[in-house]
Coordinates of N, CA and C in Angstrom, one line a residue:
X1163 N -24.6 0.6 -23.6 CA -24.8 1.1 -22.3 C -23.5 1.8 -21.8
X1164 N -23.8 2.9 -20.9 CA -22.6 3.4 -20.5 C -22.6 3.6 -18.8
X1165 N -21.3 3.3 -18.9 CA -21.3 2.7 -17.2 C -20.4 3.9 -16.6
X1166 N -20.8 4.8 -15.8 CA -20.2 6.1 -15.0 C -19.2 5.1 -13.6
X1167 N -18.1 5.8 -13.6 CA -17.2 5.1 -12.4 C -16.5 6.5 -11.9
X1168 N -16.8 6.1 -10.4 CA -15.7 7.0 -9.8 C -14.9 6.0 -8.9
X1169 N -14.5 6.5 -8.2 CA -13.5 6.0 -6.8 C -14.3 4.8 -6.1
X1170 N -15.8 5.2 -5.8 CA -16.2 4.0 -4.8 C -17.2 3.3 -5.9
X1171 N -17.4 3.6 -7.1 CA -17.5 2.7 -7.8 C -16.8 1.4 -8.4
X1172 N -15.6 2.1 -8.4 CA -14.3 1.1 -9.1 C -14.3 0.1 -8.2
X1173 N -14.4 -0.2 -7.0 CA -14.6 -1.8 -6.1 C -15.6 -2.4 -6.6
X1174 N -16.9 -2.1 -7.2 CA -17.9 -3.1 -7.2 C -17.8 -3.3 -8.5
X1175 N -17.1 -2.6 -9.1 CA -16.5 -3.2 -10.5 C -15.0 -4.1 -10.8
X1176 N -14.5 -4.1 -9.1 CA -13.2 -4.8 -8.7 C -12.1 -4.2 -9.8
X1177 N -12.3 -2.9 -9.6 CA -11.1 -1.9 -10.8 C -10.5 -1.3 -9.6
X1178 N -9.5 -1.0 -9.8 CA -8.8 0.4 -8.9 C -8.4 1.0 -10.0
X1179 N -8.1 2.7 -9.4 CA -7.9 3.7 -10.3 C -6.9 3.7 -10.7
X1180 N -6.0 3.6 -10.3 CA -4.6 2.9 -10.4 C -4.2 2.2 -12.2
X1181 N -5.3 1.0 -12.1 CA -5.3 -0.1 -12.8 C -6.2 0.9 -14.4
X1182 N -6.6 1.3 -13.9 CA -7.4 2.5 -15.1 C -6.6 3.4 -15.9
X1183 N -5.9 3.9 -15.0 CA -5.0 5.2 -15.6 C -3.9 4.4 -16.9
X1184 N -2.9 2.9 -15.6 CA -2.3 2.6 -16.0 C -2.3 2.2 -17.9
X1185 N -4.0 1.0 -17.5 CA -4.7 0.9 -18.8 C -4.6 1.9 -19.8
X1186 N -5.3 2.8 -19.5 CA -4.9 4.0 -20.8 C -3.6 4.9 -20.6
X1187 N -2.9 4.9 -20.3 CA -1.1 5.2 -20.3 C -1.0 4.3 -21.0
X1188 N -0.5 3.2 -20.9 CA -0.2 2.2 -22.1 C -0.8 2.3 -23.4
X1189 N -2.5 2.5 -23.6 CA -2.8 3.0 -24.5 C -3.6 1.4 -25.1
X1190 N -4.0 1.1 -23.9 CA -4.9 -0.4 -23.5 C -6.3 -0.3 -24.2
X1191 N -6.7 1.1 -23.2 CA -7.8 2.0 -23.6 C -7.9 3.0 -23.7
X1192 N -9.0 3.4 -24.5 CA -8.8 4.9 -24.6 C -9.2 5.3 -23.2
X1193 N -8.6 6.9 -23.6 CA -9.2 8.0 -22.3 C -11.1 8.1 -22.9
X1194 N -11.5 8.7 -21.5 CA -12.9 8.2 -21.8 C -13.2 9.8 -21.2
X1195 N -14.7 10.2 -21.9 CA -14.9 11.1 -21.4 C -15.8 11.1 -19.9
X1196 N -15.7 12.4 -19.6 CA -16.2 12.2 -17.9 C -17.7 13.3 -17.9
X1197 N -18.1 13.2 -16.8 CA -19.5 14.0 -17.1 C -19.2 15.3 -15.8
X1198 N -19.8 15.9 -15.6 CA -19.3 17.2 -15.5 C -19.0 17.2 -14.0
X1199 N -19.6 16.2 -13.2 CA -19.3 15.8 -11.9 C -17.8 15.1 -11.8
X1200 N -17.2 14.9 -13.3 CA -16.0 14.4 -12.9 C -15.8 12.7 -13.2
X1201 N -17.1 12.2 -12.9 CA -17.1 10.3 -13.4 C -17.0 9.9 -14.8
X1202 N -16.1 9.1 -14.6 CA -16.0 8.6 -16.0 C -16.8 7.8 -16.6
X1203 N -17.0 8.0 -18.2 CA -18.4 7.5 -18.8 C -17.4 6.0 -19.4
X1204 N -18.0 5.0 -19.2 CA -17.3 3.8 -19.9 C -18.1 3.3 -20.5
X1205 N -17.6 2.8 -22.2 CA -18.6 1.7 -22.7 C -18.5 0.7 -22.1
X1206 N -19.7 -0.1 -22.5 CA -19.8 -1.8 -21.9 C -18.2 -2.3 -22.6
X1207 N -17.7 -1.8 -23.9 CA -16.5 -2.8 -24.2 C -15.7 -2.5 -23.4
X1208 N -15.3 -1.0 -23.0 CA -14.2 -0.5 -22.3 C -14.2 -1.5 -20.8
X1209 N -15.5 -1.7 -20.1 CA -15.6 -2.5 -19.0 C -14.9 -4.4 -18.8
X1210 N -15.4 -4.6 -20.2 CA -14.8 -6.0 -20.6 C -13.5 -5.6 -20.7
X1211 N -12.7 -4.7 -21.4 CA -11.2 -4.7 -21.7 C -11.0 -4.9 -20.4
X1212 N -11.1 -4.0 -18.9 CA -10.8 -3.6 -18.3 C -10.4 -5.0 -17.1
X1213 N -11.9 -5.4 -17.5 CA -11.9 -6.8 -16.6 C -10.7 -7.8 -17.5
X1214 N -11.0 -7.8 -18.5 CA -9.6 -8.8 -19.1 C -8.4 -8.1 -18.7
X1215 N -8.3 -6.8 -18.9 CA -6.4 -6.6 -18.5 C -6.5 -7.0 -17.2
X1216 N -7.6 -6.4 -16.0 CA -7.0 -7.1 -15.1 C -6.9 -8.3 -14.7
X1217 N -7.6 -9.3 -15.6 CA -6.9 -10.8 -15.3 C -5.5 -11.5 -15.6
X1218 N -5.3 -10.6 -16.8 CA -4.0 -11.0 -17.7 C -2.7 -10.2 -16.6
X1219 N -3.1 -8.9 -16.0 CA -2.1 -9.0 -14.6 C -2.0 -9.8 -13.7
X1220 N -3.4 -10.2 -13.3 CA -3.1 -11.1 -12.1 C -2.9 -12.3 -12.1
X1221 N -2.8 -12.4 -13.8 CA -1.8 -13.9 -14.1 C -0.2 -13.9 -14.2
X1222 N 0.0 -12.3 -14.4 CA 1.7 -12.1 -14.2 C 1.8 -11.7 -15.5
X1223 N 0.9 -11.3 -16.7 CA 1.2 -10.9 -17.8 C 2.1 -9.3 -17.7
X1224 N 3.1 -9.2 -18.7 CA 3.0 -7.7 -18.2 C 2.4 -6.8 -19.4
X1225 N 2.4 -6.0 -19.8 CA 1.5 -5.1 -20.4 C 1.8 -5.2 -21.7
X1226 N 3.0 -5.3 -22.3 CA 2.9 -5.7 -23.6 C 2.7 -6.8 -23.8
X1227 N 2.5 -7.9 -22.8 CA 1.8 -9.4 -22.9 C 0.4 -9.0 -22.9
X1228 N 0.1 -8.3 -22.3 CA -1.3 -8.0 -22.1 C -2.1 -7.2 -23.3
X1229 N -1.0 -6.4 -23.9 CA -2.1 -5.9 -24.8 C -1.8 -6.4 -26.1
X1230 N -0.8 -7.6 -25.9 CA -0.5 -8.5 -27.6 C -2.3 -9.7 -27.1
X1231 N -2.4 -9.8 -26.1 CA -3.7 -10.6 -25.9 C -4.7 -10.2 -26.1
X1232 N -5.3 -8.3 -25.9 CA -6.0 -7.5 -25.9 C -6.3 -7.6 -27.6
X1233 N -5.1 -7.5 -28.4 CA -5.3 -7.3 -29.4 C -6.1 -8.6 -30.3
X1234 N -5.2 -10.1 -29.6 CA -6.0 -11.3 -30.0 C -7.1 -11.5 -29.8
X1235 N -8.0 -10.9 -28.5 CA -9.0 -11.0 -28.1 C -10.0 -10.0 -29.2
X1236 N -9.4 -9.3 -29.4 CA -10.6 -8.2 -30.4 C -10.3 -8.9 -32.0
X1237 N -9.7 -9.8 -32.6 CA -9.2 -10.1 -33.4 C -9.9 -11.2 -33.9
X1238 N -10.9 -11.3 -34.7 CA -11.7 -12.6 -35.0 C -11.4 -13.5 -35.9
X1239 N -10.1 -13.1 -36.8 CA -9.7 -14.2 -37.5 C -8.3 -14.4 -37.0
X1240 N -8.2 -14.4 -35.6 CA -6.6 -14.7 -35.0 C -6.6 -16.2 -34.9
X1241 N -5.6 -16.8 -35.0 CA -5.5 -18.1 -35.0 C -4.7 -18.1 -33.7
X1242 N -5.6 -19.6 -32.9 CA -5.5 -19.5 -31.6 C -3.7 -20.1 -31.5
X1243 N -3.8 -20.3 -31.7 CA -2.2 -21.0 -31.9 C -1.0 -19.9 -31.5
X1244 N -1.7 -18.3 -31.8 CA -0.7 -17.5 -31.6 C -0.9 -17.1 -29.8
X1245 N -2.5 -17.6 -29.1 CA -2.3 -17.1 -28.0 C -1.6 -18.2 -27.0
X1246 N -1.9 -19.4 -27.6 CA -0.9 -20.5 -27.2 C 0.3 -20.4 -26.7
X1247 N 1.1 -19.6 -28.3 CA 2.5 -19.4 -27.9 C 2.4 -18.6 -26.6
X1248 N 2.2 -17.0 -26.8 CA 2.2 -16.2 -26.2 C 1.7 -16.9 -24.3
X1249 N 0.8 -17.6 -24.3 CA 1.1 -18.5 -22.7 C 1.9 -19.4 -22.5
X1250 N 2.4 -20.3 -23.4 CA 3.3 -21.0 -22.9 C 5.0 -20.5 -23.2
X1251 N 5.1 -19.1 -23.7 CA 5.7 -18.6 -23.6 C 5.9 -17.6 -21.9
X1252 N 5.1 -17.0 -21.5 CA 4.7 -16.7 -20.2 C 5.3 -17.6 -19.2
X1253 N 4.6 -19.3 -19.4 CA 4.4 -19.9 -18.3 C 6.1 -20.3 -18.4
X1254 N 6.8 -20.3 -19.5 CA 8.3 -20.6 -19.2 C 8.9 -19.8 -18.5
X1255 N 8.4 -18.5 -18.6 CA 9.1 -17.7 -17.5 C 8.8 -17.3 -16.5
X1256 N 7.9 -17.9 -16.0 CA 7.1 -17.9 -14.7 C 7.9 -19.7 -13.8
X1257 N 8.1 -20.0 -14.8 CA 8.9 -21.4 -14.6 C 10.1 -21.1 -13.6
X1258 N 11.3 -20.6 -15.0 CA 12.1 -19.9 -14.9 C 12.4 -19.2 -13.4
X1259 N 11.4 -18.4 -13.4 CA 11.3 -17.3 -12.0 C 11.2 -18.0 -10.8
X1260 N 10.1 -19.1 -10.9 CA 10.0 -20.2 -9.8 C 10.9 -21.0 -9.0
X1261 N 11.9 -21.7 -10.3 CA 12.9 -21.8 -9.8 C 14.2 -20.8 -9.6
X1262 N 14.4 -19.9 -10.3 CA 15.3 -19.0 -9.0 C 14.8 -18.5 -7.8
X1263 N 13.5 -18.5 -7.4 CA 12.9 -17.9 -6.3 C 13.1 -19.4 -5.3
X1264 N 13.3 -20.8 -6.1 CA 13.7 -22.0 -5.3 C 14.9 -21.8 -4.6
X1265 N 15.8 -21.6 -5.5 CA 17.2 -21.3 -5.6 C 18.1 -20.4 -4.3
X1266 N 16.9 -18.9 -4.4 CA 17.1 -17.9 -3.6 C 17.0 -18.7 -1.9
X1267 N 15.2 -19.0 -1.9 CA 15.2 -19.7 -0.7 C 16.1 -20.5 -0.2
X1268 N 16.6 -21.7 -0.9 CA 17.3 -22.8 -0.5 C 18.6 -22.1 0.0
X1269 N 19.0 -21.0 -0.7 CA 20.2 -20.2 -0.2 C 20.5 -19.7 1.3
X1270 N 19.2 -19.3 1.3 CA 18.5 -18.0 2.3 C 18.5 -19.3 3.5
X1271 N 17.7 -20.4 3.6 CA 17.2 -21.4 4.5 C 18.7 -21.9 5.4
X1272 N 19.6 -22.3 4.1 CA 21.0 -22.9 4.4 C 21.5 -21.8 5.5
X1273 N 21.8 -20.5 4.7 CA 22.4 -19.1 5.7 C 22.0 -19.3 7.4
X1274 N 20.4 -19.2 7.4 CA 19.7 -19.2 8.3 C 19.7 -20.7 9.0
X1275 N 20.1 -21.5 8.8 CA 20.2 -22.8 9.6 C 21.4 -22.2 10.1
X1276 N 22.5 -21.6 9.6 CA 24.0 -21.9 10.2 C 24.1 -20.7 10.9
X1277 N 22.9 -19.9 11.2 CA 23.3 -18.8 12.3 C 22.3 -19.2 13.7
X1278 N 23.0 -18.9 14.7 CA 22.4 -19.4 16.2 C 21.3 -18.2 16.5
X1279 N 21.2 -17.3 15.7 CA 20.7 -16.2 16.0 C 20.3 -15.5 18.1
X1280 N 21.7 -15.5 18.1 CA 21.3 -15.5 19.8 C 21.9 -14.2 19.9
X1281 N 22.4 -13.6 21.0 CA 22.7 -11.8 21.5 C 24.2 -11.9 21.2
X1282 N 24.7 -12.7 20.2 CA 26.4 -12.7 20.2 C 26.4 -11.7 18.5
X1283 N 27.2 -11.1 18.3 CA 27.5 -10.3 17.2 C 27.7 -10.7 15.7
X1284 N 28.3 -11.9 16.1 CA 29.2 -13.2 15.0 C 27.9 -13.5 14.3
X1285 N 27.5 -13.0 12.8 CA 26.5 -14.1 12.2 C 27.0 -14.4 10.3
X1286 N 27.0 -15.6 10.6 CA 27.4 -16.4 9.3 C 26.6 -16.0 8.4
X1287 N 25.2 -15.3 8.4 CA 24.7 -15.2 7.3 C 25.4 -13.6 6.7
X1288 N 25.3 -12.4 7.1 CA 26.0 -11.5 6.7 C 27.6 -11.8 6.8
X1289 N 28.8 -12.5 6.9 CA 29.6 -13.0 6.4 C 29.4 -13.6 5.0
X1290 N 28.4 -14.4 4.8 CA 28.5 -15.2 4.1 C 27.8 -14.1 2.5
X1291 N 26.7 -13.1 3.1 CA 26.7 -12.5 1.9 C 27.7 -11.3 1.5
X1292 N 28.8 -11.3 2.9 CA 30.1 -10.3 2.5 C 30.8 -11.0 1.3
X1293 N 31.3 -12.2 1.5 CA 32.0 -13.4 1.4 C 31.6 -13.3 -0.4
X1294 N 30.5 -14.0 -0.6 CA 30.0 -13.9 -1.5 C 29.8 -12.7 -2.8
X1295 N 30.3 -11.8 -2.4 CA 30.3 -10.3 -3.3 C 31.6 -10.0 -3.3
X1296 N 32.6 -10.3 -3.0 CA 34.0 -10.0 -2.7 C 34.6 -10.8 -3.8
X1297 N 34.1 -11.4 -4.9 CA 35.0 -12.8 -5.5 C 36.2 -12.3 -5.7
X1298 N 36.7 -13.3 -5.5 CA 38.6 -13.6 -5.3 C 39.2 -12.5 -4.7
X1299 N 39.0 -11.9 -3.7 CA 40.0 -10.7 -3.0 C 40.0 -11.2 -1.9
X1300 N 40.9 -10.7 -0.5 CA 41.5 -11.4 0.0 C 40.6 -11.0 1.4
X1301 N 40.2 -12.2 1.8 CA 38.5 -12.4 2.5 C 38.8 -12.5 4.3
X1302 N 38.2 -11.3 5.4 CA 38.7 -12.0 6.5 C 37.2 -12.5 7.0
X1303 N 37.2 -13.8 8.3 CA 35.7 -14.3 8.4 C 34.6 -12.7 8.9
X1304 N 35.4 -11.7 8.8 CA 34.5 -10.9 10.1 C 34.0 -9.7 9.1
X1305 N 34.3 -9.6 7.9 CA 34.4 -8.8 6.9 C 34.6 -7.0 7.5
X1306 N 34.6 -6.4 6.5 CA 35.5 -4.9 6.8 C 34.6 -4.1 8.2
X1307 N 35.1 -2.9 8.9 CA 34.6 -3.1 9.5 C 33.5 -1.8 8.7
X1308 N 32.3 -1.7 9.3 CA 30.9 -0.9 9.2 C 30.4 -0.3 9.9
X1309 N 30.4 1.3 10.2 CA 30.1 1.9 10.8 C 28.8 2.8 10.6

């Protein structure tokens, strides 16, 4: 079967064009031919790839994660063990990322507790990320002046 997509097609197939192009730039999928109106002719596989890359994004895969899975997926004697690694390789850096994004906050929270945020000029959070980038030079509370 071949499935014609344009612009207000790509929603009811929950694609954007965007997500298409990018697809074949990488070289996910092929370029597809179009019919003279301009819509693109897709096979039924090209539609399945399509829908799997975009899940493997919207799990945080990035594209060469994506298309080392693309490849497992078309691959009938892959041994699942390798897509194993490849996710719980992912989910450690999704880990990873979690907690610096903890890190960041708890930083961010602390800053923002120790400023009064009221109409006075004095705020300890931009001190403190002056403070903080300046290592070991010789630091005043009000940092240089910024015009």
């Amino acid at each position: 079967m071949i499935f014609f997509l344009d612009l207000t097609a790509t929603g009811r197939f929950r694609l954007d064009i965007d997500s298409i192009l990018m697809s074949q730039e990488a070289g996910l999928i092929p370029e597809v031919a179009r019919t003279a109106a301009g819509y693109r002719m897709f096979r039924d596989i090209d539609v399945y790839k399509l829908h799997f890359i975009r899940r493997c994004r919207e799990l945080g895969f990035s594209l060469a994660q994506t298309g080392e899975l693309l490849c497992l997926w078309g691959n009938h004697s892959r041994q699942s063990a390798d897509v194993k690694k490849l996710v719980e390789s992912h989910i450690n850096e999704l880990t990873r990322k979690i907690q610096e994004f903890q890190r960041m906050a708890s930083i961010l929270t602390t800053l923002s507790d120790c400023c009064a945020g009221d109409d006075k000029p004095e705020c300890p959070i931009l001190s403190a990320l002056y403070l903080a980038d300046v290592n070991g030079l010789q630091k005043s509370d009000s940092g240089p002046e910024i015009s």
